[in-house]
Coordinates of C-alpha atoms in Angstrom, one line a residue:
M641 CA 36.6 37.7 -40.5
T642 CA 39.6 38.8 -39.0
T643 CA 41.8 36.4 -36.9
G644 CA 41.2 38.3 -33.7
R645 CA 37.5 38.5 -34.2
R646 CA 37.5 34.7 -34.9
E647 CA 39.4 34.1 -31.6
F648 CA 37.1 36.4 -29.8
L649 CA 34.0 34.5 -30.8
T650 CA 35.4 31.3 -30.2
T651 CA 36.4 32.4 -26.6
V652 CA 33.0 33.7 -26.1
S653 CA 31.3 30.5 -27.4
Q654 CA 33.6 28.4 -25.0
A655 CA 32.7 30.5 -22.1
I656 CA 28.9 30.2 -22.9
G657 CA 29.2 26.6 -23.3
A658 CA 31.3 26.4 -20.0
T659 CA 28.6 28.4 -18.2
V660 CA 25.7 26.1 -19.5
L661 CA 27.4 23.0 -18.5
L662 CA 28.2 24.6 -15.2
G663 CA 24.6 25.6 -14.8
A664 CA 23.4 22.1 -15.8
S665 CA 25.8 20.6 -13.3
T666 CA 24.8 23.1 -10.5
S667 CA 21.0 22.4 -11.1
E668 CA 21.7 18.6 -10.9
A669 CA 23.8 19.0 -7.7
F670 CA 21.2 21.3 -6.1
A671 CA 18.3 18.8 -7.1
Q672 CA 20.3 15.9 -5.4
Q673 CA 21.0 18.2 -2.6
S674 CA 17.4 19.2 -2.2
A675 CA 16.0 15.7 -2.6
P676 CA 14.5 14.4 0.7
T677 CA 16.2 11.6 2.5
V678 CA 14.2 8.4 3.3
G679 CA 14.0 9.4 6.9
E680 CA 12.9 12.8 6.1
V681 CA 10.1 11.3 4.1
I682 CA 9.1 9.0 6.9
D683 CA 9.0 11.9 9.3
L684 CA 6.8 13.9 6.9
I685 CA 4.3 10.8 6.9
L686 CA 4.4 10.2 10.6
K687 CA 3.5 14.0 11.3
T688 CA 0.0 13.2 10.0
I689 CA -0.5 10.1 12.4
P690 CA -2.0 10.7 15.8
G691 CA 0.5 9.6 18.5
A692 CA 3.5 8.9 16.2
P693 CA 6.0 7.7 16.4
F694 CA 5.0 4.6 18.2
A695 CA 7.2 3.0 20.9
K696 CA 6.4 -0.4 19.6
T697 CA 5.6 -0.9 15.9
V698 CA 6.5 -3.3 12.9
D699 CA 6.7 -0.1 10.7
T700 CA 10.5 0.0 10.5
L701 CA 13.1 0.1 7.6
K702 CA 13.7 -3.5 6.3
S703 CA 16.4 -2.4 3.8
G704 CA 18.5 0.7 3.1
N705 CA 19.1 3.6 5.6
A706 CA 17.4 6.7 6.6
S707 CA 20.1 8.8 5.3
Q708 CA 20.0 7.9 1.6
K709 CA 18.5 10.6 -0.8
V710 CA 15.2 9.6 -2.4
T711 CA 15.1 9.3 -6.3
G712 CA 11.5 8.0 -6.4
I713 CA 8.9 6.3 -4.4
I714 CA 6.8 3.0 -5.1
T715 CA 3.9 2.1 -2.9
T716 CA 2.7 -1.5 -2.9
M717 CA 1.5 -4.2 -0.7
F718 CA 4.5 -6.4 -0.7
A719 CA 8.2 -5.9 -1.6
T720 CA 8.2 -8.7 -4.1
V721 CA 11.1 -9.6 -6.4
E722 CA 9.0 -8.2 -9.3
V723 CA 8.3 -4.8 -7.6
I724 CA 11.8 -4.6 -6.8
R725 CA 12.9 -5.1 -10.5
K726 CA 10.5 -2.4 -11.5
A727 CA 11.9 -0.1 -9.0
I728 CA 15.4 -0.7 -10.3
A729 CA 14.2 -0.3 -14.0
T730 CA 12.6 3.0 -13.2
N731 CA 15.5 4.3 -11.0
V732 CA 13.3 4.3 -7.8
N733 CA 15.1 3.7 -4.6
F734 CA 12.3 3.9 -2.0
I735 CA 9.6 1.2 -1.7
I736 CA 6.9 1.7 0.8
V737 CA 5.1 -1.7 1.7
H738 CA 2.1 -2.6 3.9
E739 CA 3.0 -6.1 4.6
P740 CA 6.4 -8.0 5.5
T741 CA 9.3 -8.3 3.2
F742 CA 10.7 -11.3 4.8
Y743 CA 7.9 -13.8 5.1
N744 CA 7.0 -13.0 8.9
H745 CA 5.1 -10.5 10.7
L746 CA 8.2 -9.0 12.4
D747 CA 10.6 -9.4 9.5
E748 CA 12.9 -11.4 11.6
T749 CA 15.8 -12.9 9.5
A750 CA 18.1 -14.7 11.7
W751 CA 16.4 -18.1 10.8
L752 CA 16.7 -17.4 7.1
E753 CA 20.4 -16.5 7.0
Q754 CA 21.1 -19.6 4.9
D755 CA 17.9 -19.5 2.8
E756 CA 18.5 -18.9 -0.9
V757 CA 15.3 -17.0 -1.7
Y758 CA 15.8 -14.7 1.4
K759 CA 19.5 -14.1 0.3
Y760 CA 18.4 -13.3 -3.3
K761 CA 15.9 -10.6 -2.2
R762 CA 18.3 -9.2 0.4
D763 CA 21.2 -9.0 -2.1
L764 CA 19.1 -7.5 -4.9
L765 CA 17.9 -4.7 -2.5
E766 CA 21.5 -4.1 -1.2
K767 CA 23.1 -4.2 -4.6
H768 CA 20.7 -1.4 -5.8
N769 CA 20.5 0.6 -2.6
I770 CA 16.8 0.3 -2.3
A771 CA 15.1 1.2 0.9
V772 CA 12.1 -0.7 2.1
W773 CA 9.8 0.8 4.7
R774 CA 6.8 -1.0 6.2
F775 CA 3.7 1.3 6.5
H776 CA 1.1 -0.9 8.4
D777 CA 0.6 0.3 12.0
Y778 CA 0.6 3.9 11.0
I779 CA -1.6 3.7 8.0
H780 CA -4.3 2.0 10.1
S781 CA -3.9 4.6 12.8
H782 CA -4.3 7.6 10.3
V783 CA -7.6 9.4 10.8
P784 CA -9.5 8.1 8.8
D785 CA -7.8 4.7 8.3
G786 CA -6.0 4.9 4.8
V787 CA -6.5 1.4 4.0
R788 CA -10.3 1.4 4.6
M789 CA -10.6 4.8 2.8
G790 CA -8.8 3.3 -0.3
V791 CA -10.9 0.2 -0.2
M792 CA -14.2 2.0 0.2
K793 CA -13.4 4.4 -2.8
A794 CA -12.5 1.4 -4.9
L795 CA -15.8 -0.3 -4.1
G796 CA -17.8 2.8 -4.8
Y797 CA -19.1 3.1 -1.2
E798 CA -18.0 6.7 -0.6
K799 CA -21.6 8.1 -0.5
Y800 CA -22.2 5.5 2.4
Y801 CA -19.3 6.5 4.6
D802 CA -20.2 7.4 8.1
E803 CA -17.0 9.0 10.0
K804 CA -18.7 8.2 13.4
N805 CA -18.8 4.6 12.4
P806 CA -16.3 4.2 9.5
R807 CA -16.5 0.5 9.1
V808 CA -20.1 0.1 8.6
F809 CA -21.9 0.9 5.3
T810 CA -25.5 1.3 4.9
I811 CA -26.4 0.8 1.2
P812 CA -29.6 0.4 -0.9
F813 CA -30.8 -3.0 -0.4
L814 CA -29.0 -5.4 -3.0
K815 CA -28.8 -9.1 -3.5
L816 CA -25.7 -10.7 -2.1
K817 CA -24.8 -11.9 -5.7
D818 CA -24.7 -8.3 -6.9
I819 CA -22.5 -7.0 -4.2
V820 CA -20.2 -10.0 -5.2
A821 CA -20.3 -9.0 -8.8
N822 CA -19.6 -5.3 -7.8
A823 CA -16.4 -6.3 -5.8
K824 CA -15.0 -8.5 -8.3
Q825 CA -15.3 -6.0 -11.2
K826 CA -14.2 -2.9 -9.0
L827 CA -11.2 -4.9 -7.3
G828 CA -10.3 -6.8 -10.6
I829 CA -10.4 -10.2 -8.9
P830 CA -11.8 -13.4 -10.7
T831 CA -13.3 -15.1 -7.7
V832 CA -14.2 -14.6 -4.1
R833 CA -15.2 -16.9 -1.3
V834 CA -18.9 -16.6 0.0
I835 CA -21.0 -18.1 2.6
G836 CA -24.6 -17.2 2.3
D837 CA -27.6 -17.2 0.1
M838 CA -26.7 -15.4 -3.2
D839 CA -30.4 -14.1 -3.4
Q840 CA -30.3 -12.6 0.1
S841 CA -31.0 -8.9 0.2
C842 CA -28.2 -7.0 2.1
Q843 CA -28.2 -3.5 3.3
R844 CA -25.8 -3.2 6.3
I845 CA -22.1 -4.0 5.6
L846 CA -19.5 -4.5 8.1
L847 CA -16.2 -4.0 6.2
L848 CA -13.0 -5.4 7.7
P849 CA -10.2 -5.4 5.1
G850 CA -7.0 -7.4 5.7
A851 CA -6.8 -10.0 8.5
S852 CA -8.0 -8.7 11.6
G853 CA -8.7 -12.0 13.0
G854 CA -11.5 -14.2 14.0
R855 CA -12.2 -12.5 17.4
S856 CA -12.3 -9.1 15.7
H857 CA -14.6 -10.4 13.1
I858 CA -17.0 -12.1 15.6
Q859 CA -16.9 -9.1 17.9
G860 CA -17.7 -6.9 15.0
I861 CA -20.8 -9.1 14.0
E862 CA -22.0 -9.1 17.7
T863 CA -21.7 -5.3 17.9
E864 CA -22.9 -4.1 14.5
K865 CA -25.4 -6.8 13.5
P866 CA -24.5 -6.7 9.8
D867 CA -26.3 -8.4 7.0
L868 CA -22.9 -9.0 5.4
L869 CA -19.3 -9.0 6.7
I870 CA -16.7 -8.3 3.9
I871 CA -13.1 -9.3 5.0
G872 CA -9.7 -9.9 3.4
E873 CA -8.6 -13.1 5.0
L874 CA -9.7 -15.5 7.8
S875 CA -8.5 -18.7 9.7
E876 CA -11.2 -21.1 8.4
W877 CA -11.8 -22.7 12.0
E878 CA -12.8 -19.3 13.3
T879 CA -14.8 -16.6 11.3
A880 CA -16.1 -19.2 8.7
E881 CA -17.5 -21.5 11.3
Y882 CA -19.2 -18.7 13.3
V883 CA -20.9 -17.6 10.3
R884 CA -22.1 -21.1 9.3
D885 CA -23.5 -21.6 12.8
A886 CA -25.1 -18.3 12.9
R887 CA -27.0 -19.1 9.6
L888 CA -27.9 -22.5 10.9
K889 CA -29.4 -20.8 14.1
G890 CA -31.5 -18.7 11.6
D891 CA -29.4 -15.4 11.3
K892 CA -29.5 -13.6 8.0
L893 CA -25.7 -13.2 7.8
S894 CA -23.4 -13.7 4.9
L895 CA -19.7 -13.5 4.4
I896 CA -17.5 -12.5 1.4
V897 CA -13.7 -13.3 1.7
L898 CA -11.9 -11.1 -0.9
G899 CA -8.4 -12.2 -0.2
H900 CA -5.9 -10.3 1.9
A901 CA -3.8 -8.6 -0.6
V902 CA -6.6 -7.4 -2.9
S903 CA -8.6 -6.3 0.1
E904 CA -5.8 -3.8 1.1
E905 CA -4.1 -2.9 -1.9
P906 CA -6.5 0.2 -2.6
G907 CA -5.2 1.6 0.6
L908 CA -1.6 1.8 -0.9
E909 CA -3.0 3.4 -4.0
W910 CA -4.7 5.9 -1.6
M911 CA -1.1 6.6 -0.5
V912 CA -0.1 8.3 -3.9
P913 CA -2.4 11.3 -3.5
F914 CA -1.7 11.5 0.2
L915 CA 2.0 11.4 -0.1
Q916 CA 2.5 13.2 -3.3
P917 CA 2.2 16.8 -2.2
M918 CA 4.5 16.3 0.7
V919 CA 7.4 15.4 -1.9
P920 CA 6.8 17.6 -4.9
G921 CA 10.1 17.0 -6.4
I922 CA 9.8 13.2 -6.2
K923 CA 7.5 10.9 -8.2
V924 CA 5.2 8.7 -6.3
T925 CA 3.8 5.6 -8.0
H926 CA 1.8 2.8 -7.1
I927 CA 2.5 -0.7 -8.3
P928 CA -0.2 -3.5 -7.7
T929 CA 1.2 -6.6 -6.1
G930 CA -1.4 -8.7 -7.4
N931 CA -2.7 -12.2 -6.4
P932 CA -0.1 -15.1 -6.6
F933 CA -2.7 -17.7 -6.6
L934 CA -4.2 -19.4 -9.5
F935 CA -7.8 -20.6 -9.2
A936 CA -7.9 -24.2 -10.9

């Protein structure tokens, strides 16, 4: 091969290599440029919620900023330190949660400024530029309620869903103990709290996941006349005492308390197929928070 031809081929190879590198660089830059921001993802979600945005809501950014480009999304109940570490390990910078990040409903932090646990979590989020947005009021305002739909699907109650009365499920008669066993198996929980006769036959179920409160529970019982109320969480001096007195009065009413997180976690899992089509270039993943309690 002549020297001139060798130099020509070398020049061509270098040019091709430079073009490939430039193309890769341009593609990466374009991908970064085309990635939605946190604010844009939130706006896409809010377009599906009747009446959004709300003037008063707890669904605000708890960390990060609306202008940062999204590298990945995690949905979960709580932005625990464990979930944050998993986000860091997988290069995810946007966590969508259902419940507070900083230990109170409004995520007020002034009273925690000197607290070591708060500072550790806050600093971890800031160091890795992770945005955390709460999706509580809006998911419950979605039609249908995203949390209830997720729990309904997890429990296997889809065929009994009535869009005119979405919180009540009329199932074939089952003993309370069989409904309990199904909930434990389907939701992956070792134990639940129950008030009632385990051999009682139940057909009409009032499903109120989360912690809607004693007044909501009691008014629901009065309105719907269920055989069984399934809830996430309660104040023991409210709903539990009402059900106890109702049973002593002679009512055939039972209660299952699942636990707050496990009763709503399926709603955050429901978010994955709900959100993924809106952000086709971004991976949306659900990470269960799990139950922090041991049952000794």
